[in-house]
Amino acid sequence: MSELAITVIGRDRPGIVADVAEVLARLGANLTDSTMTRLRGHFAMTLICVGPAEAEAEAALAPLAADGQLLATVRVVVPDAEQTSNGVPYVLAVHGADRMGIVAAMTRVLAEAGGNVTDLSTRLAGALYVVLAEVELPPGVAEQVTGRLAATAAELGVEVTLRPADPDLL
């Protein structure tokens, strides 16, 4: 059995998720992880599935992309060994006037502290830019990271909060 990473991107329309899921179900693919969203009128999906061979999945998805409205890619990935995280889960929220470099600056602070971003989304609503991220930090660094994030936010003219995540909600 293959483990595949599949991406589907294109102009949003009703039924894309159903179309992709049905194709993969007919192949006997088990969807193990997925994320899907709409970005400024464009649909974006990334999923991991187990089952069909790469060529078989590509051939089955090809008709969905035949009209040029969607792009579907398939790539074999090596399954990760079960990993237990030693990180402590947090939620990072940033909001303020839109400007270049907000995500880069905030995620650099996390990376320099050994933090790992496990999920991130951004939205631009008029002039307001919002970042929400789930992160894992090494034990004992949250206070230091909070201070560095606050200093970086002040330089960027945005607001930031870092709070412990409720593991039941993630």
mmCIF file with all atom_site columns, C-alpha atoms in Angstrom:
data_model
loop_
_atom_site.group_PDB
_atom_site.id
_atom_site.type_symbol
_atom_site.label_atom_id
_atom_site.label_alt_id
_atom_site.label_comp_id
_atom_site.label_asym_id
_atom_site.label_entity_id
_atom_site.label_seq_id
_atom_site.pdbx_PDB_ins_code
_atom_site.Cartn_x
_atom_site.Cartn_y
_atom_site.Cartn_z
_atom_site.occupancy
_atom_site.B_iso_or_equiv
_atom_site.pdbx_formal_charge
_atom_site.auth_seq_id
_atom_site.auth_comp_id
_atom_site.auth_asym_id
_atom_site.auth_atom_id
_atom_site.pdbx_PDB_model_num
ATOM 1   C CA . MET A 1 1   ? 0.000   0.000  0.000   1.00 0.00 ? 1   MET A CA 1
ATOM 2   C CA . SER A 1 2   ? 1.180   3.476  -0.856  1.00 0.00 ? 2   SER A CA 1
ATOM 3   C CA . GLU A 1 3   ? 0.919   6.562  1.268   1.00 0.00 ? 3   GLU A CA 1
ATOM 4   C CA . LEU A 1 4   ? 0.165   9.533  -0.967  1.00 0.00 ? 4   LEU A CA 1
ATOM 5   C CA . ALA A 1 5   ? 0.090   13.294 -0.533  1.00 0.00 ? 5   ALA A CA 1
ATOM 6   C CA . ILE A 1 6   ? -2.528  14.776 -2.840  1.00 0.00 ? 6   ILE A CA 1
ATOM 7   C CA . THR A 1 7   ? -3.137  18.455 -3.495  1.00 0.00 ? 7   THR A CA 1
ATOM 8   C CA . VAL A 1 8   ? -6.067  19.963 -5.362  1.00 0.00 ? 8   VAL A CA 1
ATOM 9   C CA . ILE A 1 9   ? -6.149  23.671 -6.162  1.00 0.00 ? 9   ILE A CA 1
ATOM 10  C CA . GLY A 1 10  ? -8.467  25.753 -8.330  1.00 0.00 ? 10  GLY A CA 1
ATOM 11  C CA . ARG A 1 11  ? -11.352 28.173 -8.598  1.00 0.00 ? 11  ARG A CA 1
ATOM 12  C CA . ASP A 1 12  ? -13.871 27.254 -5.890  1.00 0.00 ? 12  ASP A CA 1
ATOM 13  C CA . ARG A 1 13  ? -17.170 25.631 -6.816  1.00 0.00 ? 13  ARG A CA 1
ATOM 14  C CA . PRO A 1 14  ? -19.628 23.376 -5.020  1.00 0.00 ? 14  PRO A CA 1
ATOM 15  C CA . GLY A 1 15  ? -18.762 19.685 -5.088  1.00 0.00 ? 15  GLY A CA 1
ATOM 16  C CA . ILE A 1 16  ? -14.965 19.652 -5.279  1.00 0.00 ? 16  ILE A CA 1
ATOM 17  C CA . VAL A 1 17  ? -14.567 17.848 -1.950  1.00 0.00 ? 17  VAL A CA 1
ATOM 18  C CA . ALA A 1 18  ? -17.252 15.314 -2.893  1.00 0.00 ? 18  ALA A CA 1
ATOM 19  C CA . ASP A 1 19  ? -15.716 14.752 -6.342  1.00 0.00 ? 19  ASP A CA 1
ATOM 20  C CA . VAL A 1 20  ? -12.215 14.137 -4.970  1.00 0.00 ? 20  VAL A CA 1
ATOM 21  C CA . ALA A 1 21  ? -13.425 12.010 -2.053  1.00 0.00 ? 21  ALA A CA 1
ATOM 22  C CA . GLU A 1 22  ? -15.566 9.841  -4.350  1.00 0.00 ? 22  GLU A CA 1
ATOM 23  C CA . VAL A 1 23  ? -12.689 9.239  -6.766  1.00 0.00 ? 23  VAL A CA 1
ATOM 24  C CA . LEU A 1 24  ? -10.413 8.224  -3.929  1.00 0.00 ? 24  LEU A CA 1
ATOM 25  C CA . ALA A 1 25  ? -13.071 6.055  -2.277  1.00 0.00 ? 25  ALA A CA 1
ATOM 26  C CA . ARG A 1 26  ? -13.563 4.135  -5.554  1.00 0.00 ? 26  ARG A CA 1
ATOM 27  C CA . LEU A 1 27  ? -9.814  3.443  -5.520  1.00 0.00 ? 27  LEU A CA 1
ATOM 28  C CA . GLY A 1 28  ? -10.006 2.137  -1.960  1.00 0.00 ? 28  GLY A CA 1
ATOM 29  C CA . ALA A 1 29  ? -7.979  5.044  -0.587  1.00 0.00 ? 29  ALA A CA 1
ATOM 30  C CA . ASN A 1 30  ? -8.284  5.716  3.135   1.00 0.00 ? 30  ASN A CA 1
ATOM 31  C CA . LEU A 1 31  ? -8.094  9.470  3.873   1.00 0.00 ? 31  LEU A CA 1
ATOM 32  C CA . THR A 1 32  ? -5.974  9.741  6.998   1.00 0.00 ? 32  THR A CA 1
ATOM 33  C CA . ASP A 1 33  ? -5.267  13.487 7.224   1.00 0.00 ? 33  ASP A CA 1
ATOM 34  C CA . SER A 1 34  ? -6.689  16.395 5.279   1.00 0.00 ? 34  SER A CA 1
ATOM 35  C CA . THR A 1 35  ? -7.091  20.122 5.268   1.00 0.00 ? 35  THR A CA 1
ATOM 36  C CA . MET A 1 36  ? -9.311  22.098 2.940   1.00 0.00 ? 36  MET A CA 1
ATOM 37  C CA . THR A 1 37  ? -10.094 25.773 2.671   1.00 0.00 ? 37  THR A CA 1
ATOM 38  C CA . ARG A 1 38  ? -11.171 28.561 0.383   1.00 0.00 ? 38  ARG A CA 1
ATOM 39  C CA . LEU A 1 39  ? -8.633  31.297 -0.219  1.00 0.00 ? 39  LEU A CA 1
ATOM 40  C CA . ARG A 1 40  ? -9.950  34.417 -1.949  1.00 0.00 ? 40  ARG A CA 1
ATOM 41  C CA . GLY A 1 41  ? -12.297 32.405 -4.138  1.00 0.00 ? 41  GLY A CA 1
ATOM 42  C CA . HIS A 1 42  ? -9.818  29.590 -4.736  1.00 0.00 ? 42  HIS A CA 1
ATOM 43  C CA . PHE A 1 43  ? -10.176 26.122 -3.271  1.00 0.00 ? 43  PHE A CA 1
ATOM 44  C CA . ALA A 1 44  ? -7.111  24.448 -1.742  1.00 0.00 ? 44  ALA A CA 1
ATOM 45  C CA . MET A 1 45  ? -6.945  20.888 -0.412  1.00 0.00 ? 45  MET A CA 1
ATOM 46  C CA . THR A 1 46  ? -4.076  18.820 0.842   1.00 0.00 ? 46  THR A CA 1
ATOM 47  C CA . LEU A 1 47  ? -4.631  15.301 2.026   1.00 0.00 ? 47  LEU A CA 1
ATOM 48  C CA . ILE A 1 48  ? -2.773  12.161 2.939   1.00 0.00 ? 48  ILE A CA 1
ATOM 49  C CA . CYS A 1 49  ? -4.292  8.846  1.975   1.00 0.00 ? 49  CYS A CA 1
ATOM 50  C CA . VAL A 1 50  ? -3.261  5.214  2.086   1.00 0.00 ? 50  VAL A CA 1
ATOM 51  C CA . GLY A 1 51  ? -4.083  2.712  -0.619  1.00 0.00 ? 51  GLY A CA 1
ATOM 52  C CA . PRO A 1 52  ? -3.655  3.137  -4.357  1.00 0.00 ? 52  PRO A CA 1
ATOM 53  C CA . ALA A 1 53  ? -0.448  3.446  -6.311  1.00 0.00 ? 53  ALA A CA 1
ATOM 54  C CA . GLU A 1 54  ? 0.647   6.925  -7.363  1.00 0.00 ? 54  GLU A CA 1
ATOM 55  C CA . ALA A 1 55  ? -0.069  6.360  -11.073 1.00 0.00 ? 55  ALA A CA 1
ATOM 56  C CA . GLU A 1 56  ? -3.502  4.918  -10.323 1.00 0.00 ? 56  GLU A CA 1
ATOM 57  C CA . ALA A 1 57  ? -4.455  7.941  -8.203  1.00 0.00 ? 57  ALA A CA 1
ATOM 58  C CA . GLU A 1 58  ? -3.128  10.379 -10.820 1.00 0.00 ? 58  GLU A CA 1
ATOM 59  C CA . ALA A 1 59  ? -5.120  8.667  -13.584 1.00 0.00 ? 59  ALA A CA 1
ATOM 60  C CA . ALA A 1 60  ? -8.314  8.631  -11.506 1.00 0.00 ? 60  ALA A CA 1
ATOM 61  C CA . LEU A 1 61  ? -8.007  12.333 -10.596 1.00 0.00 ? 61  LEU A CA 1
ATOM 62  C CA . ALA A 1 62  ? -7.111  13.450 -14.143 1.00 0.00 ? 62  ALA A CA 1
ATOM 63  C CA . PRO A 1 63  ? -10.747 13.838 -15.324 1.00 0.00 ? 63  PRO A CA 1
ATOM 64  C CA . LEU A 1 64  ? -11.388 16.307 -12.478 1.00 0.00 ? 64  LEU A CA 1
ATOM 65  C CA . ALA A 1 65  ? -8.628  18.534 -13.846 1.00 0.00 ? 65  ALA A CA 1
ATOM 66  C CA . ALA A 1 66  ? -9.365  17.969 -17.546 1.00 0.00 ? 66  ALA A CA 1
ATOM 67  C CA . ASP A 1 67  ? -11.172 21.290 -18.037 1.00 0.00 ? 67  ASP A CA 1
ATOM 68  C CA . GLY A 1 68  ? -8.220  23.224 -16.597 1.00 0.00 ? 68  GLY A CA 1
ATOM 69  C CA . GLN A 1 69  ? -10.189 24.572 -13.635 1.00 0.00 ? 69  GLN A CA 1
ATOM 70  C CA . LEU A 1 70  ? -8.430  22.350 -11.081 1.00 0.00 ? 70  LEU A CA 1
ATOM 71  C CA . LEU A 1 71  ? -4.855  21.217 -10.636 1.00 0.00 ? 71  LEU A CA 1
ATOM 72  C CA . ALA A 1 72  ? -4.416  17.878 -8.876  1.00 0.00 ? 72  ALA A CA 1
ATOM 73  C CA . THR A 1 73  ? -1.015  16.521 -7.906  1.00 0.00 ? 73  THR A CA 1
ATOM 74  C CA . VAL A 1 74  ? -0.078  13.213 -6.339  1.00 0.00 ? 74  VAL A CA 1
ATOM 75  C CA . ARG A 1 75  ? 3.173   12.379 -4.588  1.00 0.00 ? 75  ARG A CA 1
ATOM 76  C CA . VAL A 1 76  ? 4.317   9.286  -2.732  1.00 0.00 ? 76  VAL A CA 1
ATOM 77  C CA . VAL A 1 77  ? 5.359   10.080 0.820   1.00 0.00 ? 77  VAL A CA 1
ATOM 78  C CA . VAL A 1 78  ? 7.203   7.988  3.350   1.00 0.00 ? 78  VAL A CA 1
ATOM 79  C CA . PRO A 1 79  ? 4.985   7.204  6.326   1.00 0.00 ? 79  PRO A CA 1
ATOM 80  C CA . ASP A 1 80  ? 6.144   8.836  9.528   1.00 0.00 ? 80  ASP A CA 1
ATOM 81  C CA . ALA A 1 81  ? 6.875   6.603  12.443  1.00 0.00 ? 81  ALA A CA 1
ATOM 82  C CA . GLU A 1 82  ? 4.499   7.272  15.284  1.00 0.00 ? 82  GLU A CA 1
ATOM 83  C CA . GLN A 1 83  ? 5.868   10.312 17.030  1.00 0.00 ? 83  GLN A CA 1
ATOM 84  C CA . THR A 1 84  ? 5.067   11.434 20.476  1.00 0.00 ? 84  THR A CA 1
ATOM 85  C CA . SER A 1 85  ? 5.446   15.141 20.821  1.00 0.00 ? 85  SER A CA 1
ATOM 86  C CA . ASN A 1 86  ? 7.361   16.511 23.760  1.00 0.00 ? 86  ASN A CA 1
ATOM 87  C CA . GLY A 1 87  ? 6.086   19.964 22.892  1.00 0.00 ? 87  GLY A CA 1
ATOM 88  C CA . VAL A 1 88  ? 3.474   21.877 24.826  1.00 0.00 ? 88  VAL A CA 1
ATOM 89  C CA . PRO A 1 89  ? 0.532   23.031 22.659  1.00 0.00 ? 89  PRO A CA 1
ATOM 90  C CA . TYR A 1 90  ? -0.263  26.748 22.367  1.00 0.00 ? 90  TYR A CA 1
ATOM 91  C CA . VAL A 1 91  ? -2.447  28.950 20.221  1.00 0.00 ? 91  VAL A CA 1
ATOM 92  C CA . LEU A 1 92  ? -0.901  32.073 18.703  1.00 0.00 ? 92  LEU A CA 1
ATOM 93  C CA . ALA A 1 93  ? -3.158  34.905 17.530  1.00 0.00 ? 93  ALA A CA 1
ATOM 94  C CA . VAL A 1 94  ? -1.911  38.006 15.751  1.00 0.00 ? 94  VAL A CA 1
ATOM 95  C CA . HIS A 1 95  ? -4.011  40.848 14.393  1.00 0.00 ? 95  HIS A CA 1
ATOM 96  C CA . GLY A 1 96  ? -3.366  44.309 13.089  1.00 0.00 ? 96  GLY A CA 1
ATOM 97  C CA . ALA A 1 97  ? -2.952  46.415 10.009  1.00 0.00 ? 97  ALA A CA 1
ATOM 98  C CA . ASP A 1 98  ? -1.822  44.427 6.992   1.00 0.00 ? 98  ASP A CA 1
ATOM 99  C CA . ARG A 1 99  ? 1.874   44.717 6.205   1.00 0.00 ? 99  ARG A CA 1
ATOM 100 C CA . MET A 1 100 ? 4.625   42.586 4.749   1.00 0.00 ? 100 MET A CA 1
ATOM 101 C CA . GLY A 1 101 ? 6.483   40.172 6.991   1.00 0.00 ? 101 GLY A CA 1
ATOM 102 C CA . ILE A 1 102 ? 4.053   39.493 9.837   1.00 0.00 ? 102 ILE A CA 1
ATOM 103 C CA . VAL A 1 103 ? 4.006   35.716 9.389   1.00 0.00 ? 103 VAL A CA 1
ATOM 104 C CA . ALA A 1 104 ? 7.750   35.585 8.714   1.00 0.00 ? 104 ALA A CA 1
ATOM 105 C CA . ALA A 1 105 ? 8.656   37.570 11.830  1.00 0.00 ? 105 ALA A CA 1
ATOM 106 C CA . MET A 1 106 ? 6.306   35.763 14.209  1.00 0.00 ? 106 MET A CA 1
ATOM 107 C CA . THR A 1 107 ? 7.172   32.274 13.026  1.00 0.00 ? 107 THR A CA 1
ATOM 108 C CA . ARG A 1 108 ? 10.905  33.094 13.203  1.00 0.00 ? 108 ARG A CA 1
ATOM 109 C CA . VAL A 1 109 ? 10.495  33.863 16.918  1.00 0.00 ? 109 VAL A CA 1
ATOM 110 C CA . LEU A 1 110 ? 8.826   30.476 17.394  1.00 0.00 ? 110 LEU A CA 1
ATOM 111 C CA . ALA A 1 111 ? 11.458  28.629 15.349  1.00 0.00 ? 111 ALA A CA 1
ATOM 112 C CA . GLU A 1 112 ? 14.351  30.224 17.206  1.00 0.00 ? 112 GLU A CA 1
ATOM 113 C CA . ALA A 1 113 ? 12.846  28.940 20.464  1.00 0.00 ? 113 ALA A CA 1
ATOM 114 C CA . GLY A 1 114 ? 12.544  25.423 19.033  1.00 0.00 ? 114 GLY A CA 1
ATOM 115 C CA . GLY A 1 115 ? 8.815   25.795 18.448  1.00 0.00 ? 115 GLY A CA 1
ATOM 116 C CA . ASN A 1 116 ? 6.962   23.983 15.699  1.00 0.00 ? 116 ASN A CA 1
ATOM 117 C CA . VAL A 1 117 ? 3.974   25.430 13.839  1.00 0.00 ? 117 VAL A CA 1
ATOM 118 C CA . THR A 1 118 ? 1.469   22.583 13.427  1.00 0.00 ? 118 THR A CA 1
ATOM 119 C CA . ASP A 1 119 ? -1.352  24.587 11.830  1.00 0.00 ? 119 ASP A CA 1
ATOM 120 C CA . LEU A 1 120 ? -1.558  28.149 10.560  1.00 0.00 ? 120 LEU A CA 1
ATOM 121 C CA . SER A 1 121 ? -4.200  30.226 8.828   1.00 0.00 ? 121 SER A CA 1
ATOM 122 C CA . THR A 1 122 ? -4.308  33.864 7.835   1.00 0.00 ? 122 THR A CA 1
ATOM 123 C CA . ARG A 1 123 ? -7.116  36.128 6.700   1.00 0.00 ? 123 ARG A CA 1
ATOM 124 C CA . LEU A 1 124 ? -7.161  39.607 5.284   1.00 0.00 ? 124 LEU A CA 1
ATOM 125 C CA . ALA A 1 125 ? -10.418 41.425 6.062   1.00 0.00 ? 125 ALA A CA 1
ATOM 126 C CA . GLY A 1 126 ? -10.171 44.892 4.601   1.00 0.00 ? 126 GLY A CA 1
ATOM 127 C CA . ALA A 1 127 ? -7.075  46.380 6.185   1.00 0.00 ? 127 ALA A CA 1
ATOM 128 C CA . LEU A 1 128 ? -7.114  43.953 9.148   1.00 0.00 ? 128 LEU A CA 1
ATOM 129 C CA . TYR A 1 129 ? -4.736  41.001 8.954   1.00 0.00 ? 129 TYR A CA 1
ATOM 130 C CA . VAL A 1 130 ? -5.350  38.034 11.254  1.00 0.00 ? 130 VAL A CA 1
ATOM 131 C CA . VAL A 1 131 ? -3.056  35.077 11.945  1.00 0.00 ? 131 VAL A CA 1
ATOM 132 C CA . LEU A 1 132 ? -4.128  32.026 13.953  1.00 0.00 ? 132 LEU A CA 1
ATOM 133 C CA . ALA A 1 133 ? -1.631  29.258 14.573  1.00 0.00 ? 133 ALA A CA 1
ATOM 134 C CA . GLU A 1 134 ? -1.379  26.107 16.595  1.00 0.00 ? 134 GLU A CA 1
ATOM 135 C CA . VAL A 1 135 ? 2.176   25.676 17.826  1.00 0.00 ? 135 VAL A CA 1
ATOM 136 C CA . GLU A 1 136 ? 4.166   23.324 20.001  1.00 0.00 ? 136 GLU A CA 1
ATOM 137 C CA . LEU A 1 137 ? 6.817   24.836 22.218  1.00 0.00 ? 137 LEU A CA 1
ATOM 138 C CA . PRO A 1 138 ? 9.496   23.067 24.200  1.00 0.00 ? 138 PRO A CA 1
ATOM 139 C CA . PRO A 1 139 ? 8.622   22.872 27.889  1.00 0.00 ? 139 PRO A CA 1
ATOM 140 C CA . GLY A 1 140 ? 9.671   25.922 29.887  1.00 0.00 ? 140 GLY A CA 1
ATOM 141 C CA . VAL A 1 141 ? 10.111  28.451 27.050  1.00 0.00 ? 141 VAL A CA 1
ATOM 142 C CA . ALA A 1 142 ? 6.617   29.975 26.834  1.00 0.00 ? 142 ALA A CA 1
ATOM 143 C CA . GLU A 1 143 ? 7.394   32.987 29.017  1.00 0.00 ? 143 GLU A CA 1
ATOM 144 C CA . GLN A 1 144 ? 10.517  33.857 27.028  1.00 0.00 ? 144 GLN A CA 1
ATOM 145 C CA . VAL A 1 145 ? 8.686   33.339 23.725  1.00 0.00 ? 145 VAL A CA 1
ATOM 146 C CA . THR A 1 146 ? 5.792   35.511 24.875  1.00 0.00 ? 146 THR A CA 1
ATOM 147 C CA . GLY A 1 147 ? 8.225   38.347 25.569  1.00 0.00 ? 147 GLY A CA 1
ATOM 148 C CA . ARG A 1 148 ? 9.963   37.979 22.197  1.00 0.00 ? 148 ARG A CA 1
ATOM 149 C CA . LEU A 1 149 ? 6.603   37.818 20.392  1.00 0.00 ? 149 LEU A CA 1
ATOM 150 C CA . ALA A 1 150 ? 5.442   40.986 22.184  1.00 0.00 ? 150 ALA A CA 1
ATOM 151 C CA . ALA A 1 151 ? 8.615   42.834 21.164  1.00 0.00 ? 151 ALA A CA 1
ATOM 152 C CA . THR A 1 152 ? 8.272   41.676 17.567  1.00 0.00 ? 152 THR A CA 1
ATOM 153 C CA . ALA A 1 153 ? 4.584   42.625 17.513  1.00 0.00 ? 153 ALA A CA 1
ATOM 154 C CA . ALA A 1 154 ? 5.436   46.110 18.790  1.00 0.00 ? 154 ALA A CA 1
ATOM 155 C CA . GLU A 1 155 ? 7.959   46.531 15.968  1.00 0.00 ? 155 GLU A CA 1
ATOM 156 C CA . LEU A 1 156 ? 5.307   45.478 13.444  1.00 0.00 ? 156 LEU A CA 1
ATOM 157 C CA . GLY A 1 157 ? 2.493   47.515 15.007  1.00 0.00 ? 157 GLY A CA 1
ATOM 158 C CA . VAL A 1 158 ? 0.260   44.460 15.601  1.00 0.00 ? 158 VAL A CA 1
ATOM 159 C CA . GLU A 1 159 ? -1.269  42.735 18.630  1.00 0.00 ? 159 GLU A CA 1
ATOM 160 C CA . VAL A 1 160 ? -0.247  39.209 19.657  1.00 0.00 ? 160 VAL A CA 1
ATOM 161 C CA . THR A 1 161 ? -1.419  36.634 22.169  1.00 0.00 ? 161 THR A CA 1
ATOM 162 C CA . LEU A 1 162 ? 0.016   33.243 23.020  1.00 0.00 ? 162 LEU A CA 1
ATOM 163 C CA . ARG A 1 163 ? -2.130  31.030 25.212  1.00 0.00 ? 163 ARG A CA 1
ATOM 164 C CA . PRO A 1 164 ? -2.031  27.383 26.217  1.00 0.00 ? 164 PRO A CA 1
ATOM 165 C CA . ALA A 1 165 ? -4.176  25.263 23.925  1.00 0.00 ? 165 ALA A CA 1
ATOM 166 C CA . ASP A 1 166 ? -6.993  23.183 25.256  1.00 0.00 ? 166 ASP A CA 1
ATOM 167 C CA . PRO A 1 167 ? -6.004  19.751 23.925  1.00 0.00 ? 167 PRO A CA 1
ATOM 168 C CA . ASP A 1 168 ? -9.653  18.669 23.783  1.00 0.00 ? 168 ASP A CA 1
ATOM 169 C CA . LEU A 1 169 ? -10.345 21.405 21.241  1.00 0.00 ? 169 LEU A CA 1
ATOM 170 C CA . LEU A 1 170 ? -7.400  20.741 18.912  1.00 0.00 ? 170 LEU A CA 1
#
